[in-house]
PDB file of C-alpha atoms in Angstrom:
ATOM      1  CA  MET R   1      85.575  -2.833 224.048  1.00  0.00           C
ATOM      2  CA  GLY R   2      88.183  -0.048 224.256  1.00  0.00           C
ATOM      3  CA  ILE R   3      90.735   0.291 227.027  1.00  0.00           C
ATOM      4  CA  ILE R   4      88.856   3.151 228.699  1.00  0.00           C
ATOM      5  CA  ASP R   5      85.578   1.211 228.654  1.00  0.00           C
ATOM      6  CA  PHE R   6      87.349  -1.848 230.066  1.00  0.00           C
ATOM      7  CA  VAL R   7      88.872   0.183 232.921  1.00  0.00           C
ATOM      8  CA  LYS R   8      85.491   1.750 233.696  1.00  0.00           C
ATOM      9  CA  LYS R   9      83.849  -1.676 233.821  1.00  0.00           C
ATOM     10  CA  TRP R  10      86.602  -3.284 235.910  1.00  0.00           C
ATOM     11  CA  THR R  11      87.797  -0.279 237.922  1.00  0.00           C
ATOM     12  CA  LEU R  12      88.537  -2.166 241.143  1.00  0.00           C
ATOM     13  CA  PRO R  13      90.669  -4.993 239.652  1.00  0.00           C
ATOM     14  CA  CYS R  14      92.443  -2.494 237.371  1.00  0.00           C
ATOM     15  CA  SER R  15      93.229  -0.278 240.360  1.00  0.00           C
ATOM     16  CA  MET R  16      94.720  -3.228 242.238  1.00  0.00           C
ATOM     17  CA  VAL R  17      96.797  -4.334 239.245  1.00  0.00           C
ATOM     18  CA  PHE R  18      98.012  -0.772 238.666  1.00  0.00           C
ATOM     19  CA  GLY R  19      98.986  -0.397 242.321  1.00  0.00           C
ATOM     20  CA  ALA R  20     100.819  -3.735 242.274  1.00  0.00           C
ATOM     21  CA  ILE R  21     102.727  -2.813 239.095  1.00  0.00           C
ATOM     22  CA  VAL R  22     103.767   0.614 240.385  1.00  0.00           C
ATOM     23  CA  TYR R  23     104.904  -0.855 243.718  1.00  0.00           C
ATOM     24  CA  THR R  24     106.894  -3.580 241.945  1.00  0.00           C
ATOM     25  CA  LEU R  25     108.588  -1.084 239.624  1.00  0.00           C
ATOM     26  CA  PHE R  26     109.614   1.244 242.437  1.00  0.00           C
ATOM     27  CA  THR R  27     110.940  -1.577 244.635  1.00  0.00           C
ATOM     28  CA  THR R  28     112.816  -3.697 242.076  1.00  0.00           C
ATOM     29  CA  ILE R  29     114.277  -1.302 239.467  1.00  0.00           C
ATOM     30  CA  SER R  30     117.438   0.176 241.003  1.00  0.00           C
ATOM     31  CA  PRO R  31     117.122   3.780 239.679  1.00  0.00           C
ATOM     32  CA  LEU R  32     113.501   3.935 240.902  1.00  0.00           C
ATOM     33  CA  VAL R  33     114.051   2.461 244.386  1.00  0.00           C
ATOM     34  CA  PRO R  34     115.270   5.742 246.005  1.00  0.00           C
ATOM     35  CA  ILE R  35     112.278   7.566 244.521  1.00  0.00           C
ATOM     36  CA  GLY R  36     109.902   4.939 245.887  1.00  0.00           C
ATOM     37  CA  GLU R  37     111.474   5.107 249.353  1.00  0.00           C
ATOM     38  CA  ALA R  38     111.250   8.908 249.391  1.00  0.00           C
ATOM     39  CA  VAL R  39     107.779   9.327 247.910  1.00  0.00           C
ATOM     40  CA  GLY R  40     106.060   6.202 249.287  1.00  0.00           C
ATOM     41  CA  PRO R  41     105.376   7.473 252.838  1.00  0.00           C
ATOM     42  CA  TYR R  42     103.846  10.690 251.481  1.00  0.00           C
ATOM     43  CA  VAL R  43     101.615   8.745 249.096  1.00  0.00           C
ATOM     44  CA  VAL R  44     100.278   6.682 252.010  1.00  0.00           C
ATOM     45  CA  LYS R  45      99.468   9.908 253.886  1.00  0.00           C
ATOM     46  CA  ILE R  46      97.167  10.892 250.998  1.00  0.00           C
ATOM     47  CA  LEU R  47      94.784   8.013 251.834  1.00  0.00           C
ATOM     48  CA  PRO R  48      92.724   9.710 254.594  1.00  0.00           C
ATOM     49  CA  ILE R  49      92.488  12.934 252.565  1.00  0.00           C
ATOM     50  CA  VAL R  50      91.059  11.135 249.545  1.00  0.00           C
ATOM     51  CA  ILE R  51      88.690   9.136 251.795  1.00  0.00           C
ATOM     52  CA  PHE R  52      87.472  12.410 253.326  1.00  0.00           C
ATOM     53  CA  LEU R  53      86.752  13.927 249.891  1.00  0.00           C
ATOM     54  CA  MET R  54      85.248  10.684 248.617  1.00  0.00           C
ATOM     55  CA  LEU R  55      82.801  10.467 251.524  1.00  0.00           C
ATOM     56  CA  TYR R  56      81.959  14.173 251.244  1.00  0.00           C
ATOM     57  CA  VAL R  57      80.954  13.679 247.610  1.00  0.00           C
ATOM     58  CA  THR R  58      78.908  10.602 248.545  1.00  0.00           C
ATOM     59  CA  PHE R  59      77.243  12.220 251.575  1.00  0.00           C
ATOM     60  CA  CYS R  60      76.032  15.149 249.456  1.00  0.00           C
ATOM     61  CA  LYS R  61      73.417  12.689 248.176  1.00  0.00           C
ATOM     62  CA  ILE R  62      72.029  11.817 251.635  1.00  0.00           C
ATOM     63  CA  GLN R  63      68.628  12.896 252.882  1.00  0.00           C
ATOM     64  CA  ILE R  64      68.983  13.774 256.573  1.00  0.00           C
ATOM     65  CA  ASP R  65      65.638  12.113 257.392  1.00  0.00           C
ATOM     66  CA  ASP R  66      67.139   8.767 256.346  1.00  0.00           C
ATOM     67  CA  LEU R  67      69.878   8.954 258.997  1.00  0.00           C
ATOM     68  CA  ARG R  68      68.332   6.636 261.564  1.00  0.00           C
ATOM     69  CA  PRO R  69      69.351   3.288 263.093  1.00  0.00           C
ATOM     70  CA  ARG R  70      67.829   0.072 261.758  1.00  0.00           C
ATOM     71  CA  ALA R  71      67.340  -3.223 263.585  1.00  0.00           C
ATOM     72  CA  TRP R  72      69.847  -5.027 261.361  1.00  0.00           C
ATOM     73  CA  HIS R  73      72.563  -2.590 262.426  1.00  0.00           C
ATOM     74  CA  PHE R  74      72.478  -4.093 265.920  1.00  0.00           C
ATOM     75  CA  TRP R  75      72.060  -7.689 264.736  1.00  0.00           C
ATOM     76  CA  LEU R  76      75.255  -7.394 262.686  1.00  0.00           C
ATOM     77  CA  GLN R  77      77.126  -5.855 265.615  1.00  0.00           C
ATOM     78  CA  GLY R  78      76.075  -8.767 267.805  1.00  0.00           C
ATOM     79  CA  ILE R  79      77.252 -11.234 265.153  1.00  0.00           C
ATOM     80  CA  ARG R  80      80.599  -9.437 264.742  1.00  0.00           C
ATOM     81  CA  VAL R  81      81.213  -9.440 268.499  1.00  0.00           C
ATOM     82  CA  ALA R  82      80.229 -13.129 268.760  1.00  0.00           C
ATOM     83  CA  LEU R  83      82.545 -14.157 265.898  1.00  0.00           C
ATOM     84  CA  SER R  84      85.368 -12.124 267.426  1.00  0.00           C
ATOM     85  CA  ALA R  85      84.836 -13.855 270.796  1.00  0.00           C
ATOM     86  CA  ILE R  86      84.972 -17.267 269.093  1.00  0.00           C
ATOM     87  CA  MET R  87      88.301 -16.352 267.497  1.00  0.00           C
ATOM     88  CA  VAL R  88      89.664 -15.175 270.867  1.00  0.00           C
ATOM     89  CA  LEU R  89      88.707 -18.550 272.372  1.00  0.00           C
ATOM     90  CA  ALA R  90      90.345 -20.411 269.467  1.00  0.00           C
ATOM     91  CA  ILE R  91      93.565 -18.411 269.872  1.00  0.00           C
ATOM     92  CA  SER R  92      93.679 -19.141 273.603  1.00  0.00           C
ATOM     93  CA  LEU R  93      93.526 -22.902 272.920  1.00  0.00           C
ATOM     94  CA  VAL R  94      96.516 -23.169 270.552  1.00  0.00           C
ATOM     95  CA  ASP R  95     100.185 -23.541 271.493  1.00  0.00           C
ATOM     96  CA  SER R  96     101.870 -23.325 268.088  1.00  0.00           C
ATOM     97  CA  PRO R  97     103.269 -19.789 267.494  1.00  0.00           C
ATOM     98  CA  GLU R  98     102.602 -19.906 263.731  1.00  0.00           C
ATOM     99  CA  THR R  99      99.066 -21.227 264.219  1.00  0.00           C
ATOM    100  CA  LYS R 100      98.459 -18.378 266.646  1.00  0.00           C
ATOM    101  CA  ILE R 101      99.695 -15.865 264.059  1.00  0.00           C
ATOM    102  CA  ILE R 102      97.289 -17.304 261.469  1.00  0.00           C
ATOM    103  CA  LEU R 103      94.344 -17.145 263.888  1.00  0.00           C
ATOM    104  CA  GLU R 104      95.277 -13.582 264.896  1.00  0.00           C
ATOM    105  CA  GLY R 105      95.135 -12.642 261.234  1.00  0.00           C
ATOM    106  CA  VAL R 106      91.649 -14.105 260.883  1.00  0.00           C
ATOM    107  CA  PHE R 107      90.613 -12.451 264.154  1.00  0.00           C
ATOM    108  CA  ILE R 108      91.633  -8.980 262.960  1.00  0.00           C
ATOM    109  CA  CYS R 109      89.685  -9.489 259.711  1.00  0.00           C
ATOM    110  CA  VAL R 110      86.548 -10.214 261.753  1.00  0.00           C
ATOM    111  CA  ILE R 111      86.862  -7.514 264.428  1.00  0.00           C
ATOM    112  CA  CYS R 112      87.933  -4.768 262.009  1.00  0.00           C
ATOM    113  CA  PRO R 113      85.286  -1.998 261.678  1.00  0.00           C
ATOM    114  CA  THR R 114      83.489  -1.062 258.491  1.00  0.00           C
ATOM    115  CA  ALA R 115      85.331   0.947 255.833  1.00  0.00           C
ATOM    116  CA  ALA R 116      84.155   3.678 253.465  1.00  0.00           C
ATOM    117  CA  ALA R 117      81.424   1.276 252.336  1.00  0.00           C
ATOM    118  CA  PRO R 118      78.838   3.909 251.265  1.00  0.00           C
ATOM    119  CA  VAL R 119      80.714   4.464 247.975  1.00  0.00           C
ATOM    120  CA  ILE R 120      80.387   0.863 246.745  1.00  0.00           C
ATOM    121  CA  THR R 121      76.956   0.546 248.346  1.00  0.00           C
ATOM    122  CA  GLU R 122      75.703   3.445 246.241  1.00  0.00           C
ATOM    123  CA  LYS R 123      77.011   1.780 243.064  1.00  0.00           C
ATOM    124  CA  LEU R 124      75.237  -1.444 244.020  1.00  0.00           C
ATOM    125  CA  GLY R 125      71.925   0.288 244.719  1.00  0.00           C
ATOM    126  CA  GLY R 126      72.022   0.187 248.524  1.00  0.00           C
ATOM    127  CA  SER R 127      71.275   2.912 251.075  1.00  0.00           C
ATOM    128  CA  ILE R 128      74.088   5.405 251.708  1.00  0.00           C
ATOM    129  CA  ALA R 129      72.344   6.806 254.786  1.00  0.00           C
ATOM    130  CA  SER R 130      71.831   3.384 256.340  1.00  0.00           C
ATOM    131  CA  LEU R 131      75.487   2.456 255.790  1.00  0.00           C
ATOM    132  CA  THR R 132      76.613   5.761 257.288  1.00  0.00           C
ATOM    133  CA  ILE R 133      74.736   5.200 260.544  1.00  0.00           C
ATOM    134  CA  TYR R 134      75.925   1.582 260.650  1.00  0.00           C
ATOM    135  CA  THR R 135      79.549   2.674 260.207  1.00  0.00           C
ATOM    136  CA  ILE R 136      79.275   5.106 263.124  1.00  0.00           C
ATOM    137  CA  ILE R 137      77.743   2.388 265.327  1.00  0.00           C
ATOM    138  CA  ALA R 138      80.343  -0.169 264.217  1.00  0.00           C
ATOM    139  CA  ASN R 139      83.235   2.119 265.098  1.00  0.00           C
ATOM    140  CA  CYS R 140      81.756   2.899 268.522  1.00  0.00           C
ATOM    141  CA  VAL R 141      81.369  -0.830 269.240  1.00  0.00           C
ATOM    142  CA  THR R 142      84.936  -1.406 268.025  1.00  0.00           C
ATOM    143  CA  SER R 143      86.265   1.139 270.523  1.00  0.00           C
ATOM    144  CA  ILE R 144      84.740  -0.978 273.293  1.00  0.00           C
ATOM    145  CA  ILE R 145      85.625  -4.519 272.183  1.00  0.00           C
ATOM    146  CA  ILE R 146      89.247  -3.852 271.156  1.00  0.00           C
ATOM    147  CA  PRO R 147      90.490  -3.141 274.720  1.00  0.00           C
ATOM    148  CA  LEU R 148      88.452  -6.125 275.939  1.00  0.00           C
ATOM    149  CA  PHE R 149      89.692  -8.684 273.404  1.00  0.00           C
ATOM    150  CA  PHE R 150      93.232  -7.624 272.505  1.00  0.00           C
ATOM    151  CA  PRO R 151      94.827  -8.398 275.915  1.00  0.00           C
ATOM    152  CA  MET R 152      93.242 -11.878 275.698  1.00  0.00           C
ATOM    153  CA  VAL R 153      94.770 -12.437 272.257  1.00  0.00           C
ATOM    154  CA  GLU R 154      98.220 -11.014 273.007  1.00  0.00           C
ATOM    155  CA  LYS R 155      99.146 -10.862 276.702  1.00  0.00           C
ATOM    156  CA  SER R 156     101.646  -8.078 276.037  1.00  0.00           C
ATOM    157  CA  ALA R 157      99.051  -5.887 274.301  1.00  0.00           C
ATOM    158  CA  ASP R 158      99.012  -2.683 276.348  1.00  0.00           C
ATOM    159  CA  ILE R 159      95.818  -0.996 275.213  1.00  0.00           C
ATOM    160  CA  SER R 160      93.444   0.777 277.566  1.00  0.00           C
ATOM    161  CA  PHE R 161      89.767   1.430 277.043  1.00  0.00           C
ATOM    162  CA  LEU R 162      90.332   5.195 276.973  1.00  0.00           C
ATOM    163  CA  PHE R 163      93.131   4.914 274.408  1.00  0.00           C
ATOM    164  CA  ALA R 164      91.099   2.645 272.110  1.00  0.00           C
ATOM    165  CA  PHE R 165      88.021   4.836 272.454  1.00  0.00           C
ATOM    166  CA  MET R 166      89.919   8.040 271.665  1.00  0.00           C
ATOM    167  CA  MET R 167      91.757   6.384 268.765  1.00  0.00           C
ATOM    168  CA  ILE R 168      88.524   5.238 267.114  1.00  0.00           C
ATOM    169  CA  LEU R 169      86.722   8.487 267.997  1.00  0.00           C
ATOM    170  CA  LYS R 170      89.442  10.507 266.268  1.00  0.00           C
ATOM    171  CA  ARG R 171      89.065   8.435 263.097  1.00  0.00           C
ATOM    172  CA  VAL R 172      85.259   8.607 263.189  1.00  0.00           C
ATOM    173  CA  ILE R 173      85.269  12.399 263.603  1.00  0.00           C
ATOM    174  CA  THR R 174      87.948  13.231 261.036  1.00  0.00           C
ATOM    175  CA  VAL R 175      87.112  10.686 258.343  1.00  0.00           C
ATOM    176  CA  LEU R 176      83.371  10.148 258.798  1.00  0.00           C
ATOM    177  CA  LEU R 177      81.532  12.805 260.819  1.00  0.00           C
ATOM    178  CA  LEU R 178      83.319  15.864 259.399  1.00  0.00           C
ATOM    179  CA  PRO R 179      82.576  15.043 255.738  1.00  0.00           C
ATOM    180  CA  LEU R 180      79.013  14.112 256.737  1.00  0.00           C
ATOM    181  CA  CYS R 181      78.424  17.432 258.528  1.00  0.00           C
ATOM    182  CA  LEU R 182      80.111  19.374 255.715  1.00  0.00           C
ATOM    183  CA  ALA R 183      77.924  17.618 253.132  1.00  0.00           C
ATOM    184  CA  LEU R 184      74.723  18.318 255.081  1.00  0.00           C
ATOM    185  CA  LEU R 185      75.712  21.984 255.449  1.00  0.00           C
ATOM    186  CA  THR R 186      76.424  22.126 251.718  1.00  0.00           C
ATOM    187  CA  ARG R 187      72.967  20.727 250.955  1.00  0.00           C
ATOM    188  CA  ARG R 188      71.405  23.263 253.313  1.00  0.00           C
ATOM    189  CA  PHE R 189      73.263  26.454 252.360  1.00  0.00           C
ATOM    190  CA  LEU R 190      74.740  25.699 248.911  1.00  0.00           C
ATOM    191  CA  PRO R 191      72.056  23.560 247.244  1.00  0.00           C
ATOM    192  CA  LYS R 192      73.198  24.396 243.697  1.00  0.00           C
ATOM    193  CA  PHE R 193      76.752  23.299 244.449  1.00  0.00           C
ATOM    194  CA  ALA R 194      75.419  20.131 246.081  1.00  0.00           C
ATOM    195  CA  GLU R 195      73.372  19.409 242.946  1.00  0.00           C
ATOM    196  CA  LYS R 196      76.487  19.741 240.780  1.00  0.00           C
ATOM    197  CA  ILE R 197      78.283  17.239 243.000  1.00  0.00           C
ATOM    198  CA  LYS R 198      75.341  14.838 242.892  1.00  0.00           C
ATOM    199  CA  LYS R 199      75.457  14.856 239.091  1.00  0.00           C
ATOM    200  CA  GLN R 200      79.031  13.498 239.158  1.00  0.00           C
ATOM    201  CA  LYS R 201      77.827   9.918 239.508  1.00  0.00           C
ATOM    202  CA  ASN R 202      81.141   8.049 239.537  1.00  0.00           C
ATOM    203  CA  LEU R 203      83.467  10.670 241.039  1.00  0.00           C
ATOM    204  CA  ALA R 204      83.582   9.067 244.498  1.00  0.00           C
ATOM    205  CA  PHE R 205      83.948   5.608 242.966  1.00  0.00           C
ATOM    206  CA  TYR R 206      87.034   6.620 240.974  1.00  0.00           C
ATOM    207  CA  MET R 207      88.482   8.230 244.108  1.00  0.00           C
ATOM    208  CA  TRP R 208      88.030   4.850 245.782  1.00  0.00           C
ATOM    209  CA  GLY R 209      89.869   3.241 242.885  1.00  0.00           C
ATOM    210  CA  PHE R 210      92.763   5.675 243.349  1.00  0.00           C
ATOM    211  CA  ASN R 211      92.952   4.860 247.056  1.00  0.00           C
ATOM    212  CA  LEU R 212      92.782   1.163 246.266  1.00  0.00           C
ATOM    213  CA  SER R 213      95.913   1.453 244.112  1.00  0.00           C
ATOM    214  CA  ILE R 214      97.793   2.920 247.073  1.00  0.00           C
ATOM    215  CA  MET R 215      96.376   0.262 249.401  1.00  0.00           C
ATOM    216  CA  MET R 216      97.530  -2.443 247.010  1.00  0.00           C
ATOM    217  CA  GLY R 217     101.099  -1.179 247.207  1.00  0.00           C
ATOM    218  CA  LEU R 218     100.890  -1.185 251.014  1.00  0.00           C
ATOM    219  CA  THR R 219      99.425  -4.678 250.894  1.00  0.00           C
ATOM    220  CA  LEU R 220     102.290  -6.043 248.785  1.00  0.00           C
ATOM    221  CA  HIS R 221     104.808  -4.373 251.092  1.00  0.00           C
ATOM    222  CA  ASN R 222     103.384  -6.221 254.115  1.00  0.00           C
ATOM    223  CA  ILE R 223     103.181  -9.535 252.261  1.00  0.00           C
ATOM    224  CA  VAL R 224     106.779  -9.324 251.030  1.00  0.00           C
ATOM    225  CA  ALA R 225     107.994  -8.395 254.530  1.00  0.00           C
ATOM    226  CA  ALA R 226     106.258 -11.389 256.180  1.00  0.00           C
ATOM    227  CA  THR R 227     108.594 -13.737 258.083  1.00  0.00           C
ATOM    228  CA  VAL R 228     106.695 -17.029 258.286  1.00  0.00           C
ATOM    229  CA  SER R 229     106.891 -20.416 256.599  1.00  0.00           C
ATOM    230  CA  GLY R 230     105.472 -20.887 253.116  1.00  0.00           C
ATOM    231  CA  LEU R 231     102.417 -22.811 254.368  1.00  0.00           C
ATOM    232  CA  SER R 232     101.612 -20.208 257.018  1.00  0.00           C
ATOM    233  CA  LEU R 233     101.935 -17.420 254.453  1.00  0.00           C
ATOM    234  CA  ILE R 234      99.568 -19.254 252.101  1.00  0.00           C
ATOM    235  CA  LEU R 235      97.037 -19.677 254.920  1.00  0.00           C
ATOM    236  CA  LEU R 236      97.324 -15.993 255.857  1.00  0.00           C
ATOM    237  CA  LEU R 237      96.557 -15.149 252.227  1.00  0.00           C
ATOM    238  CA  VAL R 238      93.801 -17.723 251.566  1.00  0.00           C
ATOM    239  CA  LEU R 239      91.820 -17.863 254.832  1.00  0.00           C
ATOM    240  CA  PRO R 240      90.747 -14.206 254.507  1.00  0.00           C
ATOM    241  CA  LEU R 241      88.932 -15.247 251.319  1.00  0.00           C
ATOM    242  CA  GLY R 242      86.772 -17.593 253.394  1.00  0.00           C
ATOM    243  CA  VAL R 243      86.227 -14.841 255.978  1.00  0.00           C
ATOM    244  CA  THR R 244      85.287 -12.390 253.224  1.00  0.00           C
ATOM    245  CA  LEU R 245      82.686 -14.713 251.705  1.00  0.00           C
ATOM    246  CA  LEU R 246      81.330 -15.632 255.152  1.00  0.00           C
ATOM    247  CA  LEU R 247      80.899 -12.030 256.293  1.00  0.00           C
ATOM    248  CA  PHE R 248      79.340 -10.844 253.043  1.00  0.00           C
ATOM    249  CA  SER R 249      76.957 -13.829 253.093  1.00  0.00           C
ATOM    250  CA  ILE R 250      75.921 -13.332 256.730  1.00  0.00           C
ATOM    251  CA  GLY R 251      75.420  -9.627 256.161  1.00  0.00           C
ATOM    252  CA  LYS R 252      73.290 -10.201 253.091  1.00  0.00           C
ATOM    253  CA  GLY R 253      71.298 -12.913 254.841  1.00  0.00           C
ATOM    254  CA  VAL R 254      70.442 -10.662 257.784  1.00  0.00           C
ATOM    255  CA  GLY R 255      69.815  -7.641 255.574  1.00  0.00           C
ATOM    256  CA  ARG R 256      67.468  -9.610 253.322  1.00  0.00           C
ATOM    257  CA  CYS R 257      65.093 -10.001 256.278  1.00  0.00           C
ATOM    258  CA  TYR R 258      64.809  -6.200 256.391  1.00  0.00           C
ATOM    259  CA  GLY R 259      64.871  -5.507 252.646  1.00  0.00           C
ATOM    260  CA  GLU R 260      68.456  -4.186 252.720  1.00  0.00           C
ATOM    261  CA  SER R 261      70.637  -7.107 251.643  1.00  0.00           C
ATOM    262  CA  VAL R 262      73.028  -4.911 249.625  1.00  0.00           C
ATOM    263  CA  SER R 263      73.637  -2.427 252.449  1.00  0.00           C
ATOM    264  CA  ALA R 264      73.971  -5.115 255.123  1.00  0.00           C
ATOM    265  CA  GLY R 265      76.308  -7.202 252.978  1.00  0.00           C
ATOM    266  CA  GLN R 266      78.648  -4.245 252.510  1.00  0.00           C
ATOM    267  CA  ALA R 267      78.286  -3.304 256.167  1.00  0.00           C
ATOM    268  CA  LEU R 268      79.626  -6.599 257.496  1.00  0.00           C
ATOM    269  CA  GLY R 269      81.844  -7.555 254.563  1.00  0.00           C
ATOM    270  CA  GLN R 270      83.717  -4.380 253.633  1.00  0.00           C
ATOM    271  CA  LYS R 271      86.400  -3.642 256.214  1.00  0.00           C
ATOM    272  CA  ASN R 272      88.599  -0.685 257.093  1.00  0.00           C
ATOM    273  CA  THR R 273      91.754  -2.737 256.650  1.00  0.00           C
ATOM    274  CA  MET R 274      93.983   0.316 257.205  1.00  0.00           C
ATOM    275  CA  VAL R 275      92.807   0.298 260.831  1.00  0.00           C
ATOM    276  CA  GLY R 276      93.184  -3.489 260.966  1.00  0.00           C
ATOM    277  CA  ILE R 277      96.765  -3.393 259.684  1.00  0.00           C
ATOM    278  CA  TRP R 278      97.703  -0.616 262.112  1.00  0.00           C
ATOM    279  CA  LEU R 279      96.139  -2.413 265.092  1.00  0.00           C
ATOM    280  CA  THR R 280      97.888  -5.667 264.206  1.00  0.00           C
ATOM    281  CA  VAL R 281     101.330  -4.118 263.753  1.00  0.00           C
ATOM    282  CA  THR R 282     100.990  -2.031 266.936  1.00  0.00           C
ATOM    283  CA  PHE R 283      99.415  -4.461 269.421  1.00  0.00           C
ATOM    284  CA  LEU R 284      99.519  -8.008 267.996  1.00  0.00           C
ATOM    285  CA  ASN R 285     102.084  -9.997 266.006  1.00  0.00           C
ATOM    286  CA  PRO R 286     103.034  -7.763 263.016  1.00  0.00           C
ATOM    287  CA  THR R 287     103.259 -10.807 260.731  1.00  0.00           C
ATOM    288  CA  ALA R 288      99.518 -11.376 261.193  1.00  0.00           C
ATOM    289  CA  ALA R 289      98.972  -8.110 259.266  1.00  0.00           C
ATOM    290  CA  VAL R 290      99.291 -10.186 256.079  1.00  0.00           C
ATOM    291  CA  ALA R 291      95.707 -11.374 256.645  1.00  0.00           C
ATOM    292  CA  PRO R 292      94.007  -7.933 256.582  1.00  0.00           C
ATOM    293  CA  CYS R 293      96.267  -7.112 253.630  1.00  0.00           C
ATOM    294  CA  ALA R 294      94.904 -10.150 251.789  1.00  0.00           C
ATOM    295  CA  TYR R 295      91.382  -9.118 252.831  1.00  0.00           C
ATOM    296  CA  VAL R 296      91.897  -5.911 250.825  1.00  0.00           C
ATOM    297  CA  ILE R 297      92.264  -8.017 247.691  1.00  0.00           C
ATOM    298  CA  TRP R 298      89.395 -10.422 248.372  1.00  0.00           C
ATOM    299  CA  GLN R 299      86.789  -7.857 249.438  1.00  0.00           C
ATOM    300  CA  ASN R 300      87.443  -5.792 246.333  1.00  0.00           C
ATOM    301  CA  MET R 301      87.274  -8.867 244.101  1.00  0.00           C
ATOM    302  CA  VAL R 302      83.868  -9.635 245.632  1.00  0.00           C
ATOM    303  CA  ASN R 303      82.787  -6.033 245.040  1.00  0.00           C
ATOM    304  CA  ALA R 304      84.085  -6.154 241.458  1.00  0.00           C
ATOM    305  CA  TRP R 305      82.034  -9.306 240.815  1.00  0.00           C
ATOM    306  CA  GLN R 306      78.935  -7.706 242.382  1.00  0.00           C
ATOM    307  CA  LEU R 307      79.317  -4.607 240.221  1.00  0.00           C
ATOM    308  CA  TRP R 308      79.709  -6.765 237.108  1.00  0.00           C
ATOM    309  CA  TYR R 309      76.686  -8.868 238.031  1.00  0.00           C
ATOM    310  CA  LYS R 310      74.495  -5.832 238.712  1.00  0.00           C
ATOM    311  CA  ASP R 311      75.602  -4.213 235.443  1.00  0.00           C
ATOM    312  CA  LYS R 312      74.794  -7.400 233.516  1.00  0.00           C
ATOM    313  CA  TYR R 313      71.566  -8.508 235.197  1.00  0.00           C
ATOM    314  CA  GLY R 314      70.238  -5.277 236.732  1.00  0.00           C
ATOM    315  CA  LYS R 315      70.200  -6.497 240.348  1.00  0.00           C
ATOM    316  CA  LEU R 316      72.045  -8.722 242.789  1.00  0.00           C
ATOM    317  CA  LYS R 317      70.798 -12.148 243.809  1.00  0.00           C
ATOM    318  CA  TRP R 318      73.628 -12.989 246.203  1.00  0.00           C
TER     319      TRP R 318
END
């Protein structure tokens, strides 16, 4: 197998390794450090732009008749809210500051809304349209539960319902609804151009890989900056693996009842960790942001394994 074939087969792990290497080079080699400090913030600002384009390419393949809610959409929202409430209760019962930080990290991994999951879902053979509607519903629910739960987790968290709602609404409109509407208009008025986009099977997937490299650098930055004991840091890195496997498994279990295990697994398991990191740093203990950073790694390792399994055996069993 050549290098190019290897990268194509293992795009997600390669993207993470590449991002980690670039971040390490530009933060440890003296002549490169000033360049990294100057360019880094601008690179991070590219993330939403690439996500917009990535979703536009993906949404050009959607049939508008498929954009309807399913029963499992609401089951998964109920499960996410229930798990979040359990974590809030657990946090309220602990006195140790470091234990609270660890639980806050797990909490943010659970409550975090769905990411740009349609891209991976398409590669795995799931429904793009179903995931799109779920993502809209998930973000609306998030705008309601964040102002309810955050003050219970961190007493000093000053977040109103209106602020949370407008914050999530802005992200939904700019990153999700705009590319969806633009894609549907393209299909309606520029069908030939839409067909050309549809023929580029892996374009959106490679865009996701590019974004993942940037996310990996951001992840390492937050991990390196963490100020907790070694054991707490290990728990903040390892516990998200358990959360990842739990959420993917629950999602797939519920989705299997409706014939959409792939879509439901991605819906509950793949998180918008950028939002999670921002929420944690802004309203909770910033150190807890290590957990959603670690979730970036684990969810993409799970997706990499699923892609490998589907490529090898033709379909997913888990």
